[in-house]
Short mmCIF file of C-alpha atoms in Angstrom, two decimals:
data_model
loop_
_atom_site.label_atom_id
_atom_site.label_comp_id
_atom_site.label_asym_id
_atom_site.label_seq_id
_atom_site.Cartn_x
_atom_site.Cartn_y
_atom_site.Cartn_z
CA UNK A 74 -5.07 -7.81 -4.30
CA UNK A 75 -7.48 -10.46 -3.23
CA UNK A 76 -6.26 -11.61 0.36
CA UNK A 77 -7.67 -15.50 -0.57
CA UNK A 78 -5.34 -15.49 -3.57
CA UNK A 79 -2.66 -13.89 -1.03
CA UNK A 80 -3.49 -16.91 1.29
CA UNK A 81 -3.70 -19.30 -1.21
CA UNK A 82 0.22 -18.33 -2.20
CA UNK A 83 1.41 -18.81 1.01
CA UNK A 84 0.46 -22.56 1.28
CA UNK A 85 1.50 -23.22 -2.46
CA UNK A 86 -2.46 -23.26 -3.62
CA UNK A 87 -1.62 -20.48 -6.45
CA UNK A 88 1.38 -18.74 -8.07
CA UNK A 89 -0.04 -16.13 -10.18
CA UNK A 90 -1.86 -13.06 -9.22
CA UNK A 91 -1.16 -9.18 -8.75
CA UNK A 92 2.26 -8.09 -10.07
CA UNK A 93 3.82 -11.87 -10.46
CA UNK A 94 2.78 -12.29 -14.25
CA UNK A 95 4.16 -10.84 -17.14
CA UNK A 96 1.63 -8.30 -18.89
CA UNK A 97 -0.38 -8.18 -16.44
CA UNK A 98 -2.81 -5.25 -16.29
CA UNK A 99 -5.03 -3.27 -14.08
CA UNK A 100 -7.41 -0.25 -14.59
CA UNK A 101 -5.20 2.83 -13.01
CA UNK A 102 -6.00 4.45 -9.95
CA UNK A 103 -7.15 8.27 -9.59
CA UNK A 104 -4.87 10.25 -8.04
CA UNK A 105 -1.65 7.20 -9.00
CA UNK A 106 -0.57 7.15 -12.76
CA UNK A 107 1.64 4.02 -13.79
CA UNK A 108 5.13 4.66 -12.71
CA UNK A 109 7.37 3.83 -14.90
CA UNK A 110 10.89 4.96 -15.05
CA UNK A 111 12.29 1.27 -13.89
CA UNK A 112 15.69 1.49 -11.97
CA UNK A 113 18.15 -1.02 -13.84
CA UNK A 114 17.62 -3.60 -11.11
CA UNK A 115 14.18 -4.17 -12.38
CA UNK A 116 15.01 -6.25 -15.54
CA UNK A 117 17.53 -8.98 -13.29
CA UNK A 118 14.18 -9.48 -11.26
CA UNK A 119 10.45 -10.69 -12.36
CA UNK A 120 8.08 -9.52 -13.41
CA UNK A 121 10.18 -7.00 -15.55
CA UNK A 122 7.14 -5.42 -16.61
CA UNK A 123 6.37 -4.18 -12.53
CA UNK A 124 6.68 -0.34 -13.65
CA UNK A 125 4.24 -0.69 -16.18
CA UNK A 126 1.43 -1.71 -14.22
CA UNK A 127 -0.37 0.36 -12.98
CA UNK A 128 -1.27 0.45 -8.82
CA UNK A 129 -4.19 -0.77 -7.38
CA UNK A 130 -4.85 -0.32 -4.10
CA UNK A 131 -8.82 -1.01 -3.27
CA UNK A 132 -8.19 -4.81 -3.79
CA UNK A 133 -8.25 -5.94 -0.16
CA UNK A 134 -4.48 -5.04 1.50
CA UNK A 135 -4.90 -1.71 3.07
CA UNK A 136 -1.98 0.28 5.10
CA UNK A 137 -2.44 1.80 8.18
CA UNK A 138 -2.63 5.73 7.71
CA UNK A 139 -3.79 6.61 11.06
CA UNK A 140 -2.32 4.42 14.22
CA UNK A 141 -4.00 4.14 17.30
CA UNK A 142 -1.53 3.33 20.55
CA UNK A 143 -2.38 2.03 24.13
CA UNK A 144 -0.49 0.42 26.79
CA UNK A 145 -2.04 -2.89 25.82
CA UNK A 146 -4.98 -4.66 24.45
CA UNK A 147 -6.54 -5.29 27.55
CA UNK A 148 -9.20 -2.69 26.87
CA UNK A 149 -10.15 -3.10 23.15
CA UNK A 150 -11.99 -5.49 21.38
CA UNK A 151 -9.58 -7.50 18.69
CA UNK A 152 -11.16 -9.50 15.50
CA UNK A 153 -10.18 -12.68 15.08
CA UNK A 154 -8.00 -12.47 12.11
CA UNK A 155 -5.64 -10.20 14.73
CA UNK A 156 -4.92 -13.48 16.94
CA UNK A 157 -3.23 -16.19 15.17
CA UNK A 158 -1.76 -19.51 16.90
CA UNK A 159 -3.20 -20.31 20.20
CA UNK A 160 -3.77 -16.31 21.67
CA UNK A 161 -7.09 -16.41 23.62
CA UNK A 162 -8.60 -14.04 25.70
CA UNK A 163 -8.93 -9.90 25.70
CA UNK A 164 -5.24 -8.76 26.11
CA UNK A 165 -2.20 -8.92 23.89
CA UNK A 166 -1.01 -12.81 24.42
CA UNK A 167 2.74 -12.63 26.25
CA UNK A 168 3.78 -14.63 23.46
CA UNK A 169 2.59 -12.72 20.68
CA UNK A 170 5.48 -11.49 18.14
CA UNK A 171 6.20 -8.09 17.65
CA UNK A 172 8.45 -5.47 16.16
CA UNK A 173 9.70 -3.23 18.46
CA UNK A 174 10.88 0.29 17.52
CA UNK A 175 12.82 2.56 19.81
CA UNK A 176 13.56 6.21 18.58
CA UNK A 177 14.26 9.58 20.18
CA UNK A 178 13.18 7.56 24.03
CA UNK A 179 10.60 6.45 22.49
CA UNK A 180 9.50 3.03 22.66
CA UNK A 181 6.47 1.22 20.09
CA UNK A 182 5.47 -2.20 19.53
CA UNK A 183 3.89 -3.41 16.78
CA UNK A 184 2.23 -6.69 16.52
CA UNK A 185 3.24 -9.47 13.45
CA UNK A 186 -0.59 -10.31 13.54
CA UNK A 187 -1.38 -6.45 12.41
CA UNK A 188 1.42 -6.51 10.31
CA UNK A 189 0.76 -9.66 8.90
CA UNK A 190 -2.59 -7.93 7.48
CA UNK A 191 -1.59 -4.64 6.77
CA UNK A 192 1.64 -4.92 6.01
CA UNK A 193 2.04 -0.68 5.81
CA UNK A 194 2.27 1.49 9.22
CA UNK A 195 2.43 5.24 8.85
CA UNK A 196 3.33 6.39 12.42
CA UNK A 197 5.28 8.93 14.32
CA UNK A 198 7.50 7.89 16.80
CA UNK A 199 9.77 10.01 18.87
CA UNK A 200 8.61 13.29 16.99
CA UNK A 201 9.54 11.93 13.18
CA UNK A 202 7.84 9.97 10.81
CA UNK A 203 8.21 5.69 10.60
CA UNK A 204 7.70 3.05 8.77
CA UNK A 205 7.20 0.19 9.60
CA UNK A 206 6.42 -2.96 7.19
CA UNK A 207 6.37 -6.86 6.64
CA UNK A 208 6.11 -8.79 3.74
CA UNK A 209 4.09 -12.21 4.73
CA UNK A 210 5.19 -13.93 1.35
CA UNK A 211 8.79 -13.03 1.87
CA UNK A 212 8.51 -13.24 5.26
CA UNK A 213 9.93 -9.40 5.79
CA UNK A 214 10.73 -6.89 7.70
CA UNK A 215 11.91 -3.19 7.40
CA UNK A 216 11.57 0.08 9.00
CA UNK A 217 12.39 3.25 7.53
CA UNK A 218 12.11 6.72 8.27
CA UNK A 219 8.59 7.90 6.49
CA UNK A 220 10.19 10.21 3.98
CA UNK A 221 10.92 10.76 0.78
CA UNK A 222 13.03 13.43 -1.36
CA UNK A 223 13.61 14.72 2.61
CA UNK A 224 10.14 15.05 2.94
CA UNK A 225 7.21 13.36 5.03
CA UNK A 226 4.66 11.28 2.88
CA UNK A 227 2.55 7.79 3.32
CA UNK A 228 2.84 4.54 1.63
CA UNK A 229 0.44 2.71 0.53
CA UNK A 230 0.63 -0.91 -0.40
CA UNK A 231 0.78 -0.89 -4.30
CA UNK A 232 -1.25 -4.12 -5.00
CA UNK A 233 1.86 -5.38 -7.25
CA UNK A 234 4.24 -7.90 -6.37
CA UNK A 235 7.90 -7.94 -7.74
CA UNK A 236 11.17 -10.77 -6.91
CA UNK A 237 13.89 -8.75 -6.43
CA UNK A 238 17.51 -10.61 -7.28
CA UNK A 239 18.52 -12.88 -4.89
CA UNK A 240 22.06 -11.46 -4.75
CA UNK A 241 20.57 -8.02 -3.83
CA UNK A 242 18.00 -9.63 -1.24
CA UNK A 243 20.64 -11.12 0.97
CA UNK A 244 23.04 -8.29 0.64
CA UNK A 245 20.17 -5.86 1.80
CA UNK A 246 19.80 -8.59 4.64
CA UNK A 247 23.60 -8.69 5.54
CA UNK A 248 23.69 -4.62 5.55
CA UNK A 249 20.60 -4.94 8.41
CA UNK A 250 18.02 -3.45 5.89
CA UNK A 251 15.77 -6.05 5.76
CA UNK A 252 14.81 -8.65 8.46
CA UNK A 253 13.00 -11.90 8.92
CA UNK A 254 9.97 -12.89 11.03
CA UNK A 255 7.09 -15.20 11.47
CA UNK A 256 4.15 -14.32 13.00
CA UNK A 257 4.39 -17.50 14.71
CA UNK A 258 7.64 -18.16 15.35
CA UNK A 259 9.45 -14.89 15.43
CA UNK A 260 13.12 -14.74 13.85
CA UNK A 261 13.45 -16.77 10.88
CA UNK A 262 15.25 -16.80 7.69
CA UNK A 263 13.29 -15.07 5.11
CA UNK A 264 12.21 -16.38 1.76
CA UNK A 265 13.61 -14.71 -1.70
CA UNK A 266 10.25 -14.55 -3.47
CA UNK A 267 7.55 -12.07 -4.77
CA UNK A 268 7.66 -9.59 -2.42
CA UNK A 269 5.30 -6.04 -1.21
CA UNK A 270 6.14 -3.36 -3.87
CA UNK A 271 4.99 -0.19 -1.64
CA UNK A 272 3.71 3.17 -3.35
CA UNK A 273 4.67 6.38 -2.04
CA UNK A 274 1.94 9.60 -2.31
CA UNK A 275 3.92 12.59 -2.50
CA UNK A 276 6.09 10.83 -6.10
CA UNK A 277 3.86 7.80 -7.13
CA UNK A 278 6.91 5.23 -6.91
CA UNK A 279 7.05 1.91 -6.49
CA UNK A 280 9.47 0.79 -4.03
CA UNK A 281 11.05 -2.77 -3.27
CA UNK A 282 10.22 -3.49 0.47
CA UNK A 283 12.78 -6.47 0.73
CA UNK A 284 15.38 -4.07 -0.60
CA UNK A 285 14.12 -0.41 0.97
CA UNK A 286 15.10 0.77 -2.51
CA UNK A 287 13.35 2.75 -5.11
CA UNK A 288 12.16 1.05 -8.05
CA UNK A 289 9.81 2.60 -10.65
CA UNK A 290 9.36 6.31 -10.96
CA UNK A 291 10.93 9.34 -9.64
CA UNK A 292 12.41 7.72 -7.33
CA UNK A 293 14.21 5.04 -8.68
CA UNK A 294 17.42 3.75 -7.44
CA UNK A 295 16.89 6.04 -3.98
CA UNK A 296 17.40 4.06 -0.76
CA UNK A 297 15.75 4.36 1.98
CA UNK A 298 17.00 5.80 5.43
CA UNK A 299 16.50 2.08 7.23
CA UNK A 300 15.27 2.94 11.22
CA UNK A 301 16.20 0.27 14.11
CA UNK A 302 14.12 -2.48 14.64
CA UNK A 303 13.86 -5.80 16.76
CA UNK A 304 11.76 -9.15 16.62
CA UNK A 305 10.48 -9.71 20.07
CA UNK A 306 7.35 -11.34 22.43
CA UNK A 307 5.82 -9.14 23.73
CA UNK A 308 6.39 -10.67 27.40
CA UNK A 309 10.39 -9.74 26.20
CA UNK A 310 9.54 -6.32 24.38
CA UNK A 311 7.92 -5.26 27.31
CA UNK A 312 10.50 -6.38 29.92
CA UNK A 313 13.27 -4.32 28.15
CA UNK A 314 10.85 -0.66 27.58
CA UNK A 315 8.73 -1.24 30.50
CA UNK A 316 7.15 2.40 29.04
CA UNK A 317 6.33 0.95 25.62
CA UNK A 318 3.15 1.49 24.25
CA UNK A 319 1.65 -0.97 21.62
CA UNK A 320 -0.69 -0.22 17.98
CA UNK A 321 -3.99 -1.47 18.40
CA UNK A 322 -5.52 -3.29 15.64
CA UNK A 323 -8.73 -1.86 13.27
CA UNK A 324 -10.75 -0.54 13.76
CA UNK A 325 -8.87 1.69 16.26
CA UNK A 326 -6.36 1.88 13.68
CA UNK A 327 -7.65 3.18 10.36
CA UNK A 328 -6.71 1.84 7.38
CA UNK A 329 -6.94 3.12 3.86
#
Protein backbone atom coordinates (compact mmCIF):
# COMPACT_ATOMS: atom_id res chain seq x y z
CA UNK A 1 0.00 0.00 0.00
CA UNK A 2 1.46 3.33 -0.89
CA UNK A 3 1.55 5.39 2.50
CA UNK A 4 0.87 8.89 0.22
CA UNK A 5 -2.32 7.29 -1.07
CA UNK A 6 -2.86 6.15 2.75
CA UNK A 7 -2.31 9.91 3.65
CA UNK A 8 -4.09 11.22 0.98
CA UNK A 9 -7.38 9.11 2.37
CA UNK A 10 -7.18 10.43 5.57
CA UNK A 11 -7.68 14.13 4.55
CA UNK A 12 -10.37 13.17 1.85
CA UNK A 13 -7.61 13.67 -1.18
CA UNK A 14 -8.46 9.95 -2.54
CA UNK A 15 -10.98 7.12 -1.98
CA UNK A 16 -9.74 4.32 -3.96
CA UNK A 17 -6.69 2.28 -3.48
CA UNK A 18 -5.62 -1.22 -1.95
CA UNK A 19 -8.60 -3.45 -1.06
CA UNK A 20 -11.46 -0.51 -1.34
CA UNK A 21 -12.37 -1.25 -5.11
CA UNK A 22 -14.20 -3.91 -6.51
CA UNK A 23 -11.90 -6.27 -8.76
CA UNK A 24 -9.16 -5.05 -7.74
CA UNK A 25 -6.00 -7.11 -8.28
CA UNK A 26 -2.49 -7.62 -7.20
CA UNK A 27 0.37 -10.01 -8.25
CA UNK A 28 0.37 -12.72 -5.18
CA UNK A 29 2.93 -12.92 -2.72
CA UNK A 30 5.45 -16.00 -2.25
CA UNK A 31 4.96 -17.75 0.62
CA UNK A 32 0.76 -16.05 0.87
CA UNK A 33 -1.74 -17.59 -1.71
CA UNK A 34 -5.17 -15.61 -2.05
CA UNK A 35 -7.35 -16.59 0.79
CA UNK A 36 -10.44 -17.12 -0.04
CA UNK A 37 -12.99 -18.99 1.89
CA UNK A 38 -15.03 -15.55 2.83
CA UNK A 39 -16.94 -15.82 6.23
CA UNK A 40 -20.70 -14.76 5.45
CA UNK A 41 -20.06 -11.33 6.93
CA UNK A 42 -17.97 -10.49 3.97
CA UNK A 43 -20.77 -9.93 1.37
CA UNK A 44 -22.90 -7.21 3.99
CA UNK A 45 -19.47 -5.29 3.84
CA UNK A 46 -17.30 -3.74 0.76
CA UNK A 47 -15.36 -4.65 -1.11
CA UNK A 48 -17.07 -8.17 -1.30
CA UNK A 49 -14.42 -9.30 -3.44
CA UNK A 50 -11.60 -8.79 -0.19
CA UNK A 51 -10.89 -12.74 -0.19
CA UNK A 52 -10.08 -12.79 -3.63
CA UNK A 53 -7.31 -10.53 -3.66
CA UNK A 54 -4.53 -11.55 -3.14
CA UNK A 55 -1.99 -9.95 -0.13
CA UNK A 56 0.59 -7.67 -0.69
CA UNK A 57 2.68 -6.77 1.78
CA UNK A 58 6.06 -4.95 0.28
CA UNK A 59 3.91 -1.83 -0.58
CA UNK A 60 5.08 0.51 2.17
CA UNK A 61 3.00 -0.56 5.69
CA UNK A 62 5.25 -2.92 7.44
CA UNK A 63 4.45 -4.65 11.04
CA UNK A 64 6.70 -4.83 13.67
CA UNK A 65 8.12 -8.52 13.97
CA UNK A 66 10.83 -7.86 16.33
CA UNK A 67 10.13 -5.07 19.28
CA UNK A 68 12.72 -3.34 20.92
CA UNK A 69 11.76 -1.99 24.73
CA UNK A 70 13.50 0.66 27.01
CA UNK A 71 12.47 2.65 29.88
CA UNK A 72 12.11 5.65 27.61
CA UNK A 73 13.30 7.42 24.59
CA UNK A 74 15.67 9.45 26.24
CA UNK A 75 18.54 7.44 24.82
CA UNK A 76 17.60 6.70 21.15
CA UNK A 77 17.47 8.65 18.24
CA UNK A 78 13.60 8.96 16.85
CA UNK A 79 12.81 9.99 12.98
CA UNK A 80 10.64 12.50 12.50
CA UNK A 81 7.66 10.76 11.20
CA UNK A 82 7.66 9.12 15.05
CA UNK A 83 6.78 12.72 16.61
CA UNK A 84 3.64 14.16 15.47
CA UNK A 85 1.91 17.46 17.00
CA UNK A 86 4.21 19.68 18.84
CA UNK A 87 6.79 16.72 20.57
CA UNK A 88 10.32 18.25 20.45
CA UNK A 89 13.33 17.18 21.88
CA UNK A 90 15.14 13.50 22.54
CA UNK A 91 12.70 11.79 25.02
CA UNK A 92 9.18 10.46 24.71
CA UNK A 93 6.98 13.91 24.99
CA UNK A 94 4.72 13.56 28.48
CA UNK A 95 1.94 14.14 26.30
CA UNK A 96 2.46 11.69 23.76
CA UNK A 97 -0.56 9.01 23.39
CA UNK A 98 -0.09 5.59 24.04
CA UNK A 99 -1.61 2.18 24.49
CA UNK A 100 -0.83 0.70 27.49
CA UNK A 101 -0.90 -3.10 28.03
CA UNK A 102 -0.69 -4.77 31.39
CA UNK A 103 -0.46 -8.68 31.49
CA UNK A 104 0.89 -11.33 33.86
CA UNK A 105 2.67 -7.87 36.10
CA UNK A 106 3.73 -6.84 33.26
CA UNK A 107 3.43 -3.44 32.14
CA UNK A 108 4.18 -2.03 28.07
CA UNK A 109 3.50 1.10 26.41
CA UNK A 110 3.19 1.55 23.06
CA UNK A 111 3.22 4.81 21.33
CA UNK A 112 0.06 6.00 18.73
CA UNK A 113 2.94 7.66 16.65
CA UNK A 114 4.55 3.93 16.08
CA UNK A 115 1.33 2.60 15.78
CA UNK A 116 0.10 5.10 13.63
CA UNK A 117 2.91 3.78 11.06
CA UNK A 118 3.00 0.31 11.65
CA UNK A 119 -0.09 -0.43 12.63
CA UNK A 120 1.07 -4.43 13.52
CA UNK A 121 3.14 -5.22 16.91
CA UNK A 122 4.24 -8.80 17.44
CA UNK A 123 5.43 -8.77 21.11
CA UNK A 124 5.57 -10.82 24.20
CA UNK A 125 4.41 -9.49 27.20
CA UNK A 126 4.20 -11.18 30.53
CA UNK A 127 5.58 -14.56 29.02
CA UNK A 128 2.69 -14.91 26.06
CA UNK A 129 2.36 -13.60 22.82
CA UNK A 130 0.38 -9.87 21.98
CA UNK A 131 -0.97 -8.02 19.66
CA UNK A 132 -1.26 -5.02 19.52
CA UNK A 133 -2.81 -2.85 16.48
CA UNK A 134 -4.45 0.50 15.22
CA UNK A 135 -6.18 1.27 12.29
CA UNK A 136 -5.36 5.17 11.37
CA UNK A 137 -8.35 5.27 8.79
CA UNK A 138 -10.77 3.84 11.26
CA UNK A 139 -9.17 5.31 13.90
CA UNK A 140 -8.69 1.70 15.84
CA UNK A 141 -7.61 -0.07 18.34
CA UNK A 142 -7.34 -3.79 19.45
CA UNK A 143 -5.16 -6.11 21.26
CA UNK A 144 -5.29 -9.70 21.10
CA UNK A 145 -3.46 -12.52 22.26
CA UNK A 146 -0.86 -13.43 19.20
CA UNK A 147 -2.39 -16.78 18.41
CA UNK A 148 -4.15 -18.59 16.22
CA UNK A 149 -5.81 -22.24 16.08
CA UNK A 150 -4.12 -22.12 19.94
CA UNK A 151 -1.00 -21.53 18.48
CA UNK A 152 1.68 -18.59 18.36
CA UNK A 153 2.10 -16.90 14.84
CA UNK A 154 2.74 -13.11 13.41
CA UNK A 155 0.57 -10.84 11.50
CA UNK A 156 1.41 -9.04 8.98
CA UNK A 157 -0.49 -6.13 7.59
CA UNK A 158 -2.26 -7.57 4.41
CA UNK A 159 -2.08 -4.45 2.14
CA UNK A 160 -6.07 -4.80 1.62
CA UNK A 161 -8.60 -2.74 3.09
CA UNK A 162 -12.21 -4.01 3.83
CA UNK A 163 -15.61 -1.88 5.65
CA UNK A 164 -16.91 -4.15 7.85
CA UNK A 165 -20.95 -3.58 8.65
CA UNK A 166 -21.61 -0.89 10.71
CA UNK A 167 -23.95 -2.92 12.94
CA UNK A 168 -21.05 -5.37 13.63
CA UNK A 169 -18.42 -2.42 14.12
CA UNK A 170 -20.22 -0.86 17.04
CA UNK A 171 -21.29 -4.09 18.56
CA UNK A 172 -17.53 -5.23 18.54
CA UNK A 173 -17.03 -1.66 20.16
CA UNK A 174 -19.83 -2.09 22.86
CA UNK A 175 -18.38 -5.80 23.72
CA UNK A 176 -14.73 -3.80 24.43
CA UNK A 177 -13.12 -5.47 21.31
CA UNK A 178 -12.28 -2.66 19.51
CA UNK A 179 -11.31 0.88 20.73
CA UNK A 180 -10.83 4.40 19.53
CA UNK A 181 -7.80 6.73 19.52
CA UNK A 182 -6.09 9.63 17.94
CA UNK A 183 -2.69 10.04 17.86
CA UNK A 184 -3.34 13.48 18.77
CA UNK A 185 -6.00 13.58 20.85
CA UNK A 186 -6.25 10.24 22.51
CA UNK A 187 -9.89 8.71 23.13
CA UNK A 188 -12.18 9.41 20.41
CA UNK A 189 -15.03 7.90 18.69
CA UNK A 190 -13.87 5.84 15.88
CA UNK A 191 -14.88 6.07 12.26
CA UNK A 192 -16.88 3.01 10.45
CA UNK A 193 -14.80 2.99 7.27
CA UNK A 194 -12.21 0.88 5.29
CA UNK A 195 -10.37 -0.55 7.80
CA UNK A 196 -6.59 -2.82 8.29
CA UNK A 197 -7.42 -6.38 7.06
CA UNK A 198 -4.35 -8.20 8.95
CA UNK A 199 -2.77 -11.57 7.54
CA UNK A 200 -1.82 -14.23 9.77
CA UNK A 201 1.53 -16.63 8.78
CA UNK A 202 0.92 -19.86 10.24
CA UNK A 203 -3.05 -20.03 8.01
CA UNK A 204 -2.77 -17.16 5.40
CA UNK A 205 -6.15 -15.43 6.65
CA UNK A 206 -7.32 -12.31 6.40
CA UNK A 207 -8.69 -10.94 9.48
CA UNK A 208 -11.00 -7.81 10.21
CA UNK A 209 -9.00 -5.63 12.75
CA UNK A 210 -12.11 -3.41 13.70
CA UNK A 211 -13.92 -6.64 14.41
CA UNK A 212 -10.86 -9.11 15.80
CA UNK A 213 -12.70 -11.65 13.65
CA UNK A 214 -11.63 -13.98 10.98
CA UNK A 215 -12.53 -13.22 7.58
CA UNK A 216 -11.11 -15.03 4.51
CA UNK A 217 -9.49 -18.41 4.76
CA UNK A 218 -9.10 -21.04 7.28
CA UNK A 219 -9.95 -19.07 9.65
CA UNK A 220 -13.01 -17.53 8.91
CA UNK A 221 -15.60 -16.63 11.35
CA UNK A 222 -12.85 -17.35 14.41
CA UNK A 223 -12.64 -14.51 16.96
CA UNK A 224 -10.00 -13.44 18.44
CA UNK A 225 -9.04 -13.79 22.25
CA UNK A 226 -9.24 -9.67 22.75
CA UNK A 227 -6.21 -8.74 25.60
CA UNK A 228 -6.74 -5.49 27.95
CA UNK A 229 -5.83 -2.34 26.76
CA UNK A 230 -5.95 1.48 27.72
CA UNK A 231 -5.52 4.94 25.84
CA UNK A 232 -3.20 6.97 27.94
CA UNK A 233 -0.22 9.99 27.95
CA UNK A 234 2.41 8.81 28.68
CA UNK A 235 2.93 11.38 31.73
CA UNK A 236 -0.54 9.21 32.99
CA UNK A 237 0.66 5.65 31.71
CA UNK A 238 3.64 6.10 33.53
CA UNK A 239 2.19 7.47 36.81
CA UNK A 240 -0.07 4.35 37.19
CA UNK A 241 3.04 1.37 36.20
CA UNK A 242 5.82 3.42 37.40
CA UNK A 243 7.85 -0.05 36.11
CA UNK A 244 6.54 0.22 32.55
CA UNK A 245 8.78 -0.04 29.87
CA UNK A 246 7.99 1.58 26.41
CA UNK A 247 8.66 0.12 22.32
CA UNK A 248 11.10 2.15 20.72
CA UNK A 249 10.52 3.15 17.26
CA UNK A 250 12.69 1.72 13.91
CA UNK A 251 15.06 1.15 13.55
CA UNK A 252 15.39 -0.40 17.04
CA UNK A 253 12.30 -2.05 16.23
CA UNK A 254 12.44 -4.13 13.06
CA UNK A 255 9.90 -4.20 10.81
CA UNK A 256 9.07 -6.56 8.01
Amino acid sequence: MDRRAYLGLLTGATLSFAGCTEGNARPPVAGFPTPGNPDPIVKEGFPTTVCSNPPYLSDGIHAVVEPAVGPDWEDVTVPEEYRFADETGRGLSADTYVVGVEYNGAARAYPLSILWWHEVVNDTLGGDPVLVTYCAMCETGMVAERRVGGEETTFRVSGQLWQAPQPYSYASAEEGRVFGASVVTGEVEFRNAANLVLLDEATGSYWSQILARGICGPMSGERMRIMPSSVATWAEWRADYPDTDVLLPPPQSKTA
